[in-house]
Amino acid sequence: MEGNFNPHPASQAPIETPMNRSFQTRTVKSKWKSQFTSSLFVLPYLICFVAFLAYPLVYGIVMSFQDYELLSSKHAFVGLKNYIDIFKKGDYLHTSFFQGLLGTVKFVVYSVPFLIIVGLALALLVNSLPAKVRSVFRTIFFTPYAISASVMAVIFIRVFDTNAGLLNIVLSKFHLPSQIGWLTDLPWAWIALVGATLWWTIGFNMLIFINALNEVSEEMYEAAKIDGANAWQRFLYITLPSIRKIMIFIIITSTIASFNIYAQPFLMTRGGPGSETTVLLMNVFDVAFGQHKMGAASAMALLMALMIIVISIIQFRLTREREE
Amino acid sequence: MKKYIKPILSIIIASVLAVVFIAPLLWMVSISFKDDVEAILPNLNIIPDHPTVANYVNVLTGGDLNVPIWRWVFNSLFVGVVTTVLVVAIDALAAYGLARLDVPFKNVILAMIVGTMMIPSIVWFLPLYAEFSKLQLIDTYWALILPYTSGAFGVFLLYQFFTSFPKEIEEAAYLDGANKFQIFYRILLPSAKPALWTLAILTFMGVFNDFVWPLYATNSDEMRTLTAGIAIMTQGSYVNSPNKMMALSTIATIPVLLVFLIGQKSFVKAVTQSGIK
């Protein structure tokens, strides 16, 4: 505060505001009054938070211990039955959960490396452009992020169409195999899903990488150049270590995002061919709204959330230990 | 000479990639102007042989697709705008209270809010549906709007802004006899405008583009939003009239693309700030 312009030079006593200590140690009554009016600021949000987030969160845990049928009003307490069923071989819930989990894990494994490498490559590319055109290309690569999942699906169902699809037509122009069933055959269905995901979301990772790259000190590059390090060595020994933190952030957020995969297979491949691209969230929704078993679906959702949280923690630990 | 090679090479690679990124959108617009015959032909014509606006007329007058498109447009815009106003208002109040005022249990509340940001939303999605179902609010605007008001992101974003706002200005205002509400309304809100716009843009885009919640929270044709409606149509025989689907998709993309391009700068800033520092 010292040295700042004081609009009221006459008053030298500490200013009492709801923000500082002198105010809070006034009489009990006025303290309460102040706390009350301050709470009014937070109240509207807190009501929404409790009603539409905290309460459902707790209610979801309760539901997972119930035989909660969507269309009936009776919700019998069944203890751990839903969870036991999920782990009981041959049970419908077991198949639904683990088949879906397999699809989800496959998508995570196929997509995350590309989400990171392509995101970083795009960021390096944009940064290597002359300053004048940089923002134009940044905007272009980021624009698909503004498109809704539904529209993305409509576009890519057509792009990947076997007969009239953009991709197969382009391939035929180059005299490459062009009768590929992108959404109906393997491994093409996975390639199509990962490709569409990259187009749709990669701009976000690119932006964050660009931001991180801009904070790497120019001097270190200069020093390395003088020492005779080539571009690849500079990337390996200066760029990568400097953006470590952001890299961890991107790995974790991309893994979580890919684990939550739903729109792309639900709208584009409908889980096919067979049940190959059927992912866990699709089955959670199917058990909840198709089979009307809300309780069992809640148990599946909670297990899924638990896995996501555990994976994030493991990733965070692994990447941090390497530093020490 | 040599120093020009690298930037030129970069521009060439970036341009090729730019074509790849724009092509799907361009193709959507292109097909939406093609007639029924040309739309299903396997050709690469970006400019249609016989350009026509018939698909747009057809879609907007409820022709072949037979869906209440104007109602969907209204629903999407209404839900998007109302939710955005609500979220910005309650998040700004809460963020200011938590950042600057003597709110009891402030740290507990903050920890709770930030903690939920790490929990995947699927956990409360199903019980939320059960809750609205019990209240008999499924298929109403209440169901389409209220769940978005609990998001912690906006509070977190504005909290960061308010904690970095210089305290001296507020203290001077208290000396002049202003109360908390006056200070919030007359001093903090105007200076928080850029942050508020960022939140507004992100909220509008998120709500307008979300299809999963509106898909399950509505069940009549009249209550669908554009994205939920289109999502359902991708599952039906509508795929057989790609030109009309593309026209509908173009219509659904225009509002959000406009908001995106206008708010791009603040959007980019917000996204980069949401990363760890």
Coordinates of C-alpha atoms in Angstrom, one line a residue:
Chain A
M1 CA 0.0 0.0 0.0
E2 CA 2.9 2.4 0.7
G3 CA 3.7 4.9 -2.0
N4 CA 0.2 4.4 -3.6
F5 CA -1.9 7.4 -4.2
N6 CA -4.3 7.9 -1.3
P7 CA -7.5 9.7 -2.3
H8 CA -8.2 10.6 1.3
P9 CA -4.9 11.9 2.8
A10 CA -6.8 13.1 6.0
S11 CA -7.7 9.6 7.1
Q12 CA -4.6 7.8 8.4
A13 CA -6.5 5.1 10.4
P14 CA -6.5 1.6 8.7
I15 CA -9.4 1.4 6.3
E16 CA -12.1 -0.9 7.3
T17 CA -13.5 -3.0 4.5
P18 CA -15.0 -6.5 4.4
M19 CA -11.7 -7.6 3.0
N20 CA -9.3 -7.0 5.9
R21 CA -8.7 -8.0 9.4
S22 CA -9.6 -4.7 11.2
F23 CA -13.0 -5.0 9.8
Q24 CA -13.5 -8.6 10.8
T25 CA -12.6 -7.9 14.5
R26 CA -15.3 -5.3 15.0
T27 CA -18.3 -6.0 17.2
V28 CA -19.8 -9.4 16.9
K29 CA -23.1 -8.1 15.7
S30 CA -21.7 -6.1 12.8
K31 CA -19.4 -9.0 11.9
W32 CA -22.4 -11.3 11.6
K33 CA -24.2 -8.7 9.6
S34 CA -21.3 -8.4 7.2
Q35 CA -20.9 -12.1 6.9
F36 CA -24.6 -12.4 6.1
T37 CA -24.5 -9.8 3.3
S38 CA -21.3 -11.3 1.9
S39 CA -22.9 -14.8 1.9
L40 CA -25.7 -13.4 -0.3
F41 CA -23.1 -13.1 -3.1
V42 CA -22.3 -16.8 -3.0
L43 CA -25.8 -18.0 -2.3
P44 CA -27.3 -18.2 -5.8
Y45 CA -24.4 -20.3 -7.1
L46 CA -24.3 -22.5 -4.0
I47 CA -28.0 -23.3 -4.4
C48 CA -27.4 -24.4 -8.0
F49 CA -24.2 -26.2 -7.0
V50 CA -26.0 -28.2 -4.4
A51 CA -29.2 -28.8 -6.4
F52 CA -27.6 -29.8 -9.7
L53 CA -24.2 -31.2 -8.8
A54 CA -23.6 -32.1 -5.1
Y55 CA -27.0 -33.6 -4.5
P56 CA -27.0 -35.7 -7.8
L57 CA -23.4 -36.8 -6.9
V58 CA -24.5 -38.2 -3.6
Y59 CA -27.8 -39.5 -5.0
G60 CA -25.8 -41.3 -7.7
I61 CA -23.9 -43.2 -5.1
V62 CA -27.1 -44.1 -3.3
M63 CA -28.7 -45.2 -6.6
S64 CA -25.8 -47.5 -7.3
F65 CA -26.8 -49.5 -4.2
Q66 CA -30.4 -49.7 -5.3
D67 CA -32.5 -51.7 -7.8
Y68 CA -33.4 -48.4 -9.4
E69 CA -35.8 -49.0 -12.3
L70 CA -36.3 -45.9 -14.4
L71 CA -40.0 -46.5 -14.9
S72 CA -41.0 -47.7 -11.4
S73 CA -41.2 -45.7 -8.2
K74 CA -39.9 -48.5 -6.0
H75 CA -36.2 -48.4 -5.4
A76 CA -35.3 -51.4 -3.3
F77 CA -31.9 -51.3 -1.5
V78 CA -29.8 -54.1 -2.9
G79 CA -26.4 -53.4 -1.3
L80 CA -23.4 -54.3 -3.4
K81 CA -25.4 -56.4 -5.9
N82 CA -24.9 -54.0 -8.8
Y83 CA -21.2 -54.0 -8.3
I84 CA -21.0 -57.7 -7.8
D85 CA -23.0 -58.3 -11.0
I86 CA -20.5 -56.2 -12.9
F87 CA -17.7 -58.5 -11.8
K88 CA -19.7 -61.8 -12.1
K89 CA -18.7 -63.6 -15.3
G90 CA -21.7 -64.3 -17.6
D91 CA -23.8 -61.6 -16.1
Y92 CA -25.3 -59.1 -18.6
L93 CA -23.8 -56.2 -16.7
H94 CA -20.4 -57.9 -16.7
T95 CA -20.4 -58.2 -20.5
S96 CA -21.8 -54.7 -20.9
F97 CA -19.2 -53.1 -18.7
F98 CA -16.1 -55.0 -19.8
Q99 CA -16.9 -55.0 -23.5
G100 CA -17.5 -51.3 -23.4
L101 CA -14.3 -50.8 -21.3
L102 CA -12.3 -52.7 -23.9
G103 CA -13.6 -50.4 -26.7
T104 CA -12.9 -47.3 -24.6
V105 CA -9.4 -48.5 -23.7
K106 CA -8.7 -49.2 -27.3
F107 CA -9.7 -45.7 -28.3
V108 CA -7.6 -44.2 -25.5
V109 CA -4.5 -46.2 -26.7
Y110 CA -5.1 -45.3 -30.4
S111 CA -5.9 -41.7 -29.9
V112 CA -3.8 -40.2 -27.1
P113 CA -0.4 -40.6 -28.8
F114 CA -1.7 -38.7 -31.8
L115 CA -3.5 -36.1 -29.8
I116 CA -0.2 -35.3 -28.2
I117 CA 2.3 -35.7 -31.1
V118 CA 0.1 -34.0 -33.7
G119 CA -0.8 -31.2 -31.3
L120 CA 2.8 -30.5 -30.6
A121 CA 3.8 -30.8 -34.2
L122 CA 1.1 -28.3 -35.2
A123 CA 2.2 -25.9 -32.5
L124 CA 5.8 -26.1 -33.7
L125 CA 4.6 -25.6 -37.3
V126 CA 2.5 -22.5 -36.4
N127 CA 5.4 -21.1 -34.4
S128 CA 7.8 -21.6 -37.3
L129 CA 5.6 -19.5 -39.6
P130 CA 6.3 -15.8 -40.3
A131 CA 4.6 -13.7 -37.6
K132 CA 2.2 -12.1 -40.1
V133 CA 0.4 -15.3 -41.1
R134 CA 0.7 -17.1 -37.7
S135 CA -2.7 -16.1 -36.3
V136 CA -4.5 -17.0 -39.6
F137 CA -3.3 -20.6 -39.5
R138 CA -3.8 -20.8 -35.7
T139 CA -7.4 -19.8 -36.3
I140 CA -7.9 -22.3 -39.1
F141 CA -6.5 -25.3 -37.1
F142 CA -8.6 -24.3 -34.1
T143 CA -11.9 -23.6 -35.9
P144 CA -13.2 -27.3 -35.9
Y145 CA -13.2 -27.0 -32.1
A146 CA -16.2 -24.7 -32.4
I147 CA -18.3 -27.3 -34.3
S148 CA -20.9 -29.4 -32.4
A149 CA -20.5 -33.1 -32.1
S150 CA -23.7 -33.7 -34.1
V151 CA -22.6 -31.5 -37.0
M152 CA -19.1 -33.1 -36.9
A153 CA -20.8 -36.5 -37.2
V154 CA -23.0 -35.5 -40.1
I155 CA -20.0 -34.2 -41.9
F156 CA -17.8 -37.2 -41.2
I157 CA -20.4 -39.8 -41.9
R158 CA -20.3 -38.4 -45.4
V159 CA -16.5 -37.9 -45.6
F160 CA -16.0 -41.5 -44.7
D161 CA -18.8 -42.8 -46.9
T162 CA -17.6 -45.8 -48.9
N163 CA -19.1 -44.8 -52.2
A164 CA -19.5 -41.0 -52.2
G165 CA -17.2 -40.1 -49.4
L166 CA -14.6 -37.3 -49.8
L167 CA -11.8 -39.5 -48.6
N168 CA -12.3 -42.4 -50.9
I169 CA -12.8 -40.0 -53.9
V170 CA -9.5 -38.3 -53.1
L171 CA -7.8 -41.7 -52.7
S172 CA -9.1 -42.8 -56.1
K173 CA -7.7 -39.6 -57.7
F174 CA -4.3 -40.8 -56.5
H175 CA -5.0 -44.3 -57.8
L176 CA -4.9 -45.7 -54.2
P177 CA -7.4 -48.3 -52.9
S178 CA -10.7 -46.4 -52.8
Q179 CA -13.4 -48.8 -51.8
I180 CA -12.6 -48.7 -48.1
G181 CA -15.5 -49.1 -45.7
W182 CA -14.2 -46.5 -43.2
L183 CA -17.1 -46.8 -40.8
T184 CA -17.9 -50.5 -41.4
D185 CA -14.7 -52.4 -41.5
L186 CA -11.6 -52.9 -39.3
P187 CA -9.2 -51.4 -38.7
W188 CA -10.6 -48.5 -40.7
A189 CA -13.4 -47.8 -38.2
W190 CA -10.8 -47.0 -35.5
I191 CA -8.8 -44.9 -37.9
A192 CA -11.9 -43.0 -38.9
L193 CA -12.8 -42.3 -35.3
V194 CA -9.3 -41.2 -34.3
G195 CA -9.1 -39.1 -37.5
A196 CA -12.4 -37.3 -36.9
T197 CA -11.4 -36.8 -33.2
L198 CA -8.1 -35.2 -34.3
W199 CA -9.8 -32.9 -36.8
W200 CA -12.4 -31.9 -34.2
T201 CA -10.3 -31.4 -31.0
I202 CA -6.6 -31.0 -31.9
G203 CA -6.8 -27.2 -32.0
F204 CA -7.1 -27.1 -28.2
N205 CA -3.9 -29.1 -27.5
M206 CA -2.2 -27.0 -30.2
L207 CA -3.1 -23.8 -28.5
I208 CA -1.8 -24.9 -25.2
F209 CA 1.4 -26.1 -26.7
I210 CA 1.9 -22.8 -28.6
N211 CA 1.5 -21.0 -25.3
A212 CA 4.1 -23.2 -23.6
L213 CA 6.5 -22.9 -26.5
N214 CA 6.4 -19.1 -26.4
E215 CA 7.6 -19.2 -22.8
V216 CA 10.7 -21.2 -23.5
S217 CA 13.6 -18.7 -23.2
E218 CA 15.1 -17.6 -26.5
E219 CA 18.6 -17.3 -24.9
M220 CA 18.8 -21.1 -24.3
Y221 CA 18.3 -21.7 -28.0
E222 CA 20.9 -19.1 -28.9
A223 CA 23.4 -20.7 -26.5
A224 CA 22.8 -24.1 -27.8
K225 CA 23.2 -22.9 -31.4
I226 CA 26.6 -21.4 -30.5
D227 CA 27.5 -24.8 -29.0
G228 CA 26.7 -26.4 -32.3
A229 CA 23.5 -28.2 -31.4
N230 CA 21.3 -29.0 -34.4
A231 CA 17.6 -28.4 -34.6
W232 CA 16.7 -31.9 -33.5
Q233 CA 19.1 -31.7 -30.5
R234 CA 17.7 -28.3 -29.5
F235 CA 14.2 -29.8 -29.6
L236 CA 15.2 -32.8 -27.6
Y237 CA 17.3 -31.1 -24.9
I238 CA 15.8 -27.7 -24.6
T239 CA 12.2 -27.6 -26.0
L240 CA 10.9 -30.9 -24.5
P241 CA 12.3 -30.4 -21.0
S242 CA 11.1 -26.8 -20.9
I243 CA 7.5 -27.7 -21.7
R244 CA 7.4 -30.8 -19.4
K245 CA 4.7 -29.4 -17.1
I246 CA 2.4 -28.5 -20.0
M247 CA 3.1 -31.9 -21.5
I248 CA 1.9 -33.7 -18.4
F249 CA -1.2 -31.5 -18.3
I250 CA -1.9 -32.4 -22.0
I251 CA -1.3 -36.1 -21.4
I252 CA -3.7 -36.2 -18.5
T253 CA -6.5 -34.0 -20.0
S254 CA -6.2 -35.9 -23.4
T255 CA -6.5 -39.3 -21.6
I256 CA -9.5 -38.1 -19.6
A257 CA -11.1 -36.7 -22.7
S258 CA -10.5 -39.9 -24.7
F259 CA -11.8 -42.0 -21.8
N260 CA -15.0 -40.1 -22.0
I261 CA -15.4 -40.9 -25.7
Y262 CA -19.1 -41.1 -26.6
A263 CA -20.3 -38.9 -29.5
Q264 CA -18.0 -40.1 -32.2
P265 CA -18.8 -43.9 -32.1
F266 CA -22.4 -43.3 -30.9
L267 CA -23.1 -41.1 -33.9
M268 CA -20.7 -42.3 -36.6
T269 CA -20.1 -46.1 -36.3
R270 CA -23.0 -46.9 -33.8
G271 CA -20.5 -49.2 -32.1
G272 CA -19.8 -51.3 -35.2
P273 CA -18.6 -53.3 -36.9
G274 CA -20.2 -55.8 -34.5
S275 CA -19.6 -54.3 -31.1
E276 CA -15.9 -53.4 -31.9
T277 CA -16.3 -49.6 -31.4
T278 CA -18.9 -49.9 -28.7
V279 CA -17.5 -47.8 -25.9
L280 CA -18.2 -47.8 -22.1
L281 CA -20.3 -44.6 -22.0
M282 CA -22.5 -46.0 -24.8
N283 CA -23.2 -49.1 -22.6
V284 CA -23.8 -47.0 -19.5
F285 CA -26.4 -45.0 -21.4
D286 CA -27.8 -48.2 -22.8
V287 CA -28.2 -49.9 -19.4
A288 CA -29.7 -46.6 -18.0
F289 CA -32.1 -45.6 -20.7
G290 CA -32.4 -48.7 -22.9
Q291 CA -32.7 -51.3 -20.1
H292 CA -34.1 -48.7 -17.6
K293 CA -31.7 -49.9 -15.0
M294 CA -30.6 -46.6 -13.5
G295 CA -29.0 -48.2 -10.4
A296 CA -26.8 -50.6 -12.3
A297 CA -25.8 -47.9 -14.7
S298 CA -24.9 -45.6 -11.8
A299 CA -22.6 -48.3 -10.5
M300 CA -21.0 -48.6 -13.9
A301 CA -20.6 -44.8 -14.1
L302 CA -19.0 -44.6 -10.7
L303 CA -16.5 -47.4 -11.5
M304 CA -15.7 -45.6 -14.7
A305 CA -15.1 -42.3 -12.8
L306 CA -13.0 -44.1 -10.3
M307 CA -10.8 -45.5 -13.0
I308 CA -10.4 -42.1 -14.6
I309 CA -9.4 -40.5 -11.3
V310 CA -6.9 -43.3 -10.5
I311 CA -5.4 -43.2 -14.0
S312 CA -4.9 -39.4 -13.7
I313 CA -3.2 -39.8 -10.3
I314 CA -0.9 -42.5 -11.6
Q315 CA 0.0 -40.5 -14.7
F316 CA 0.7 -37.5 -12.5
R317 CA 2.9 -39.5 -10.1
L318 CA 4.8 -41.3 -12.8
T319 CA 5.6 -38.1 -14.7
R320 CA 6.6 -36.3 -11.5
E321 CA 8.9 -39.1 -10.2
R322 CA 10.9 -38.9 -13.3
E323 CA 11.8 -35.4 -12.4
E324 CA 13.2 -36.3 -8.9
Chain B
M1 CA 18.5 -17.0 -50.0
K2 CA 18.9 -19.8 -47.5
K3 CA 17.1 -18.0 -44.8
Y4 CA 13.9 -17.8 -46.9
I5 CA 13.7 -21.6 -47.5
K6 CA 12.5 -22.6 -44.0
P7 CA 9.6 -20.1 -43.7
I8 CA 8.5 -20.9 -47.2
L9 CA 8.6 -24.6 -46.5
S10 CA 6.6 -24.0 -43.3
I11 CA 4.0 -22.0 -45.2
I12 CA 3.6 -24.8 -47.8
I13 CA 3.1 -27.5 -45.2
A14 CA 0.8 -25.3 -43.2
S15 CA -1.3 -24.5 -46.3
V16 CA -1.7 -28.2 -47.2
L17 CA -2.8 -28.9 -43.6
A18 CA -5.1 -25.9 -43.7
V19 CA -6.9 -27.4 -46.7
V20 CA -7.3 -30.6 -44.8
F21 CA -8.8 -28.7 -41.9
I22 CA -11.2 -26.6 -44.0
A23 CA -12.2 -29.2 -46.5
P24 CA -14.8 -31.0 -44.4
L25 CA -16.5 -27.7 -43.6
L26 CA -16.3 -26.5 -47.1
W27 CA -17.8 -29.8 -48.3
M28 CA -20.7 -29.5 -45.9
V29 CA -21.5 -26.0 -47.3
S30 CA -20.9 -27.3 -50.9
I31 CA -23.3 -30.3 -50.6
S32 CA -25.9 -28.1 -49.0
F33 CA -26.2 -26.1 -52.3
K34 CA -26.3 -29.2 -54.5
D35 CA -29.5 -30.7 -56.0
D36 CA -30.8 -34.1 -55.1
V37 CA -29.0 -35.9 -57.9
E38 CA -25.6 -34.2 -57.6
A39 CA -25.5 -34.5 -53.8
I40 CA -25.2 -38.3 -53.9
L41 CA -22.7 -38.4 -56.8
P42 CA -19.1 -39.3 -55.9
N43 CA -17.5 -36.1 -57.2
L44 CA -15.3 -33.5 -55.7
N45 CA -17.1 -30.4 -57.2
I46 CA -16.8 -27.8 -54.5
I47 CA -18.8 -25.4 -56.7
P48 CA -22.0 -27.3 -57.6
D49 CA -22.9 -27.8 -61.3
H50 CA -26.4 -26.5 -60.6
P51 CA -26.2 -24.5 -57.4
T52 CA -29.6 -24.3 -55.6
V53 CA -31.0 -22.9 -52.4
A54 CA -33.8 -25.4 -52.5
N55 CA -32.4 -27.4 -49.6
Y56 CA -32.5 -24.4 -47.3
V57 CA -36.0 -23.5 -48.4
N58 CA -37.0 -27.1 -47.9
V59 CA -35.5 -27.4 -44.5
L60 CA -36.7 -24.1 -43.2
T61 CA -40.3 -24.7 -44.4
G62 CA -40.4 -28.1 -42.8
G63 CA -40.4 -30.0 -46.1
D64 CA -38.9 -33.4 -46.6
L65 CA -37.2 -33.6 -43.2
N66 CA -40.5 -32.9 -41.5
V67 CA -38.9 -31.5 -38.3
P68 CA -39.9 -28.2 -36.6
I69 CA -36.6 -26.5 -37.5
W70 CA -37.6 -23.0 -36.5
R71 CA -38.5 -24.3 -33.1
W72 CA -35.1 -26.0 -32.8
V73 CA -33.4 -22.8 -33.8
F74 CA -35.4 -20.9 -31.2
N75 CA -34.7 -23.6 -28.5
S76 CA -31.0 -23.6 -29.1
L77 CA -30.7 -19.8 -29.1
F78 CA -33.1 -19.4 -26.1
V79 CA -31.4 -22.0 -24.0
G80 CA -28.0 -20.8 -25.0
V81 CA -28.6 -17.1 -24.2
V82 CA -30.6 -17.6 -21.0
T83 CA -28.1 -20.1 -19.6
T84 CA -25.2 -17.8 -20.5
V85 CA -26.8 -14.8 -18.8
L86 CA -27.6 -16.9 -15.7
V87 CA -24.2 -18.5 -15.5
V88 CA -22.3 -15.2 -15.9
A89 CA -24.5 -13.5 -13.3
I90 CA -24.3 -16.1 -10.6
D91 CA -20.7 -17.0 -11.2
A92 CA -19.6 -13.4 -11.1
L93 CA -21.4 -12.9 -7.8
A94 CA -20.0 -16.1 -6.3
A95 CA -16.5 -15.5 -7.5
Y96 CA -16.4 -12.0 -6.1
G97 CA -17.7 -13.1 -2.8
L98 CA -15.2 -15.9 -2.5
A99 CA -12.3 -13.8 -3.7
R100 CA -12.8 -10.7 -1.6
L101 CA -15.6 -10.9 1.0
D102 CA -15.9 -12.3 4.5
V103 CA -17.9 -15.4 3.5
P104 CA -18.0 -18.0 6.2
F105 CA -16.3 -21.3 5.3
K106 CA -14.8 -19.7 2.3
N107 CA -12.0 -22.2 1.9
V108 CA -14.3 -25.2 2.4
I109 CA -16.6 -23.9 -0.4
L110 CA -13.7 -23.2 -2.7
A111 CA -12.1 -26.6 -2.2
M112 CA -15.5 -28.3 -2.8
I113 CA -16.0 -26.4 -6.0
V114 CA -12.5 -27.1 -7.4
G115 CA -12.7 -30.7 -6.3
T116 CA -15.8 -31.4 -8.4
M117 CA -14.0 -30.1 -11.5
M118 CA -12.0 -33.3 -11.4
I119 CA -15.0 -35.7 -11.3
P120 CA -16.2 -36.9 -14.7
S121 CA -19.7 -35.5 -15.3
I122 CA -21.2 -39.0 -16.1
V123 CA -21.3 -39.5 -12.3
W124 CA -24.1 -37.0 -11.9
F125 CA -25.6 -37.2 -15.3
L126 CA -27.9 -40.2 -14.5
P127 CA -29.0 -39.0 -11.0
L128 CA -29.6 -35.6 -12.5
Y129 CA -32.0 -37.2 -15.0
A130 CA -33.7 -39.1 -12.2
E131 CA -34.0 -35.8 -10.3
F132 CA -35.6 -33.9 -13.1
S133 CA -37.8 -36.9 -13.9
K134 CA -39.1 -37.0 -10.4
L135 CA -39.8 -33.2 -10.5
Q136 CA -41.6 -33.9 -13.8
L137 CA -39.4 -31.3 -15.5
I138 CA -38.0 -33.6 -18.3
D139 CA -38.9 -32.1 -21.7
T140 CA -39.1 -28.5 -20.4
Y141 CA -36.8 -25.5 -20.7
W142 CA -36.0 -25.9 -17.0
A143 CA -34.3 -29.2 -17.7
L144 CA -32.4 -27.7 -20.6
I145 CA -31.1 -24.7 -18.7
L146 CA -30.7 -25.4 -15.0
P147 CA -28.1 -28.2 -15.0
Y148 CA -25.5 -26.0 -16.6
T149 CA -25.7 -23.4 -13.8
S150 CA -23.8 -25.7 -11.4
G151 CA -20.6 -25.7 -13.4
A152 CA -17.5 -24.7 -11.4
F153 CA -15.4 -23.5 -14.4
G154 CA -16.9 -20.0 -14.5
V155 CA -16.5 -19.4 -10.7
F156 CA -12.9 -20.6 -11.0
L157 CA -12.1 -18.4 -14.0
L158 CA -13.6 -15.2 -12.5
Y159 CA -12.2 -16.0 -9.1
Q160 CA -8.7 -15.8 -10.6
F161 CA -9.6 -12.4 -12.1
F162 CA -11.0 -10.9 -8.9
T163 CA -8.1 -12.0 -6.7
S164 CA -5.7 -10.2 -9.0
F165 CA -7.8 -7.0 -9.1
P166 CA -6.0 -4.2 -7.1
K167 CA -7.6 -3.9 -3.6
E168 CA -6.8 -0.2 -3.3
I169 CA -9.6 0.8 -5.6
E170 CA -12.2 -1.1 -3.6
E171 CA -10.8 0.3 -0.3
A172 CA -11.2 3.9 -1.6
A173 CA -14.8 3.2 -2.5
Y174 CA -15.5 1.8 1.0
L175 CA -14.1 5.0 2.4
D176 CA -16.5 7.0 0.2
G177 CA -19.3 5.1 1.9
A178 CA -20.2 2.7 -0.8
N179 CA -21.5 -0.8 0.2
K180 CA -20.4 -4.2 -1.2
F181 CA -23.2 -4.4 -3.7
Q182 CA -22.5 -0.9 -5.1
I183 CA -18.8 -1.6 -5.3
F184 CA -19.4 -4.9 -7.1
Y185 CA -21.8 -3.4 -9.5
R186 CA -20.1 -0.1 -10.2
I187 CA -16.4 -0.9 -10.0
L188 CA -15.8 -4.7 -10.3
L189 CA -18.2 -5.6 -13.0
P190 CA -17.2 -2.9 -15.5
S191 CA -13.5 -3.8 -15.0
A192 CA -14.2 -7.5 -15.3
K193 CA -15.8 -7.1 -18.7
P194 CA -13.1 -9.0 -20.7
A195 CA -13.3 -11.9 -18.3
L196 CA -17.1 -11.9 -18.3
W197 CA -17.2 -11.9 -22.1
T198 CA -14.7 -14.8 -22.1
L199 CA -17.0 -16.8 -19.8
A200 CA -20.1 -15.8 -21.8
I201 CA -18.5 -17.0 -25.1
L202 CA -17.3 -20.3 -23.6
T203 CA -20.7 -20.9 -21.9
F204 CA -22.7 -20.1 -25.0
M205 CA -20.6 -22.3 -27.2
G206 CA -20.6 -25.2 -24.7
V207 CA -24.4 -25.1 -24.2
F208 CA -25.3 -24.5 -27.8
N209 CA -23.1 -27.4 -28.9
D210 CA -23.9 -29.9 -26.2
F211 CA -26.1 -32.7 -27.5
V212 CA -25.9 -35.4 -24.9
W213 CA -27.9 -33.8 -22.1
P214 CA -30.6 -32.2 -24.4
L215 CA -30.9 -35.6 -26.1
Y216 CA -31.9 -37.4 -22.9
A217 CA -33.6 -34.4 -21.2
T218 CA -36.1 -34.0 -23.9
N219 CA -38.4 -36.4 -25.7
S220 CA -40.8 -34.4 -27.8
D221 CA -39.9 -33.0 -31.3
E222 CA -40.8 -29.5 -30.1
M223 CA -38.3 -29.5 -27.2
R224 CA -35.3 -30.7 -29.1
T225 CA -32.3 -28.3 -29.6
L226 CA -30.6 -28.2 -33.0
T227 CA -27.7 -30.4 -31.9
A228 CA -30.0 -33.0 -30.2
G229 CA -32.3 -33.0 -33.2
I230 CA -29.5 -33.5 -35.6
A231 CA -27.9 -36.2 -33.5
I232 CA -31.2 -38.1 -33.7
M233 CA -31.4 -37.6 -37.4
T234 CA -28.0 -39.1 -38.0
Q235 CA -29.5 -42.3 -36.8
G236 CA -32.4 -42.3 -39.2
S237 CA -33.1 -42.5 -42.9
Y238 CA -32.3 -38.8 -43.2
V239 CA -28.8 -39.8 -44.2
N240 CA -30.3 -40.5 -47.5
S241 CA -30.9 -36.8 -48.2
P242 CA -27.4 -35.5 -47.5
N243 CA -28.0 -32.2 -49.1
K244 CA -30.8 -31.3 -46.7
M245 CA -28.8 -32.7 -43.7
M246 CA -25.9 -30.5 -44.7
A247 CA -28.2 -27.5 -45.1
L248 CA -29.5 -28.1 -41.6
S249 CA -26.0 -28.6 -40.3
T250 CA -24.8 -25.4 -41.9
I251 CA -27.7 -23.5 -40.2
A252 CA -26.8 -25.1 -36.9
T253 CA -23.1 -24.1 -37.3
I254 CA -23.6 -20.4 -38.3
P255 CA -24.5 -19.0 -34.8
V256 CA -21.7 -20.7 -32.9
L257 CA -19.1 -20.1 -35.6
L258 CA -20.0 -16.4 -35.6
V259 CA -19.6 -16.3 -31.8
F260 CA -16.4 -18.2 -32.1
L261 CA -14.8 -15.9 -34.7
I262 CA -15.9 -12.7 -33.0
G263 CA -14.8 -13.9 -29.6
Q264 CA -11.7 -15.8 -30.9
K265 CA -9.1 -13.6 -29.2
S266 CA -10.6 -13.8 -25.7
F267 CA -11.4 -17.5 -26.3
V268 CA -7.8 -18.3 -27.2
K269 CA -6.7 -16.4 -24.1
A270 CA -9.0 -18.3 -21.9
V271 CA -8.0 -21.6 -23.2
T272 CA -4.3 -20.9 -22.8
Q273 CA -5.0 -19.6 -19.3
S274 CA -6.9 -22.7 -18.3
G275 CA -3.7 -24.6 -18.7
I276 CA -1.3 -24.9 -15.7
K277 CA 1.1 -22.1 -15.2

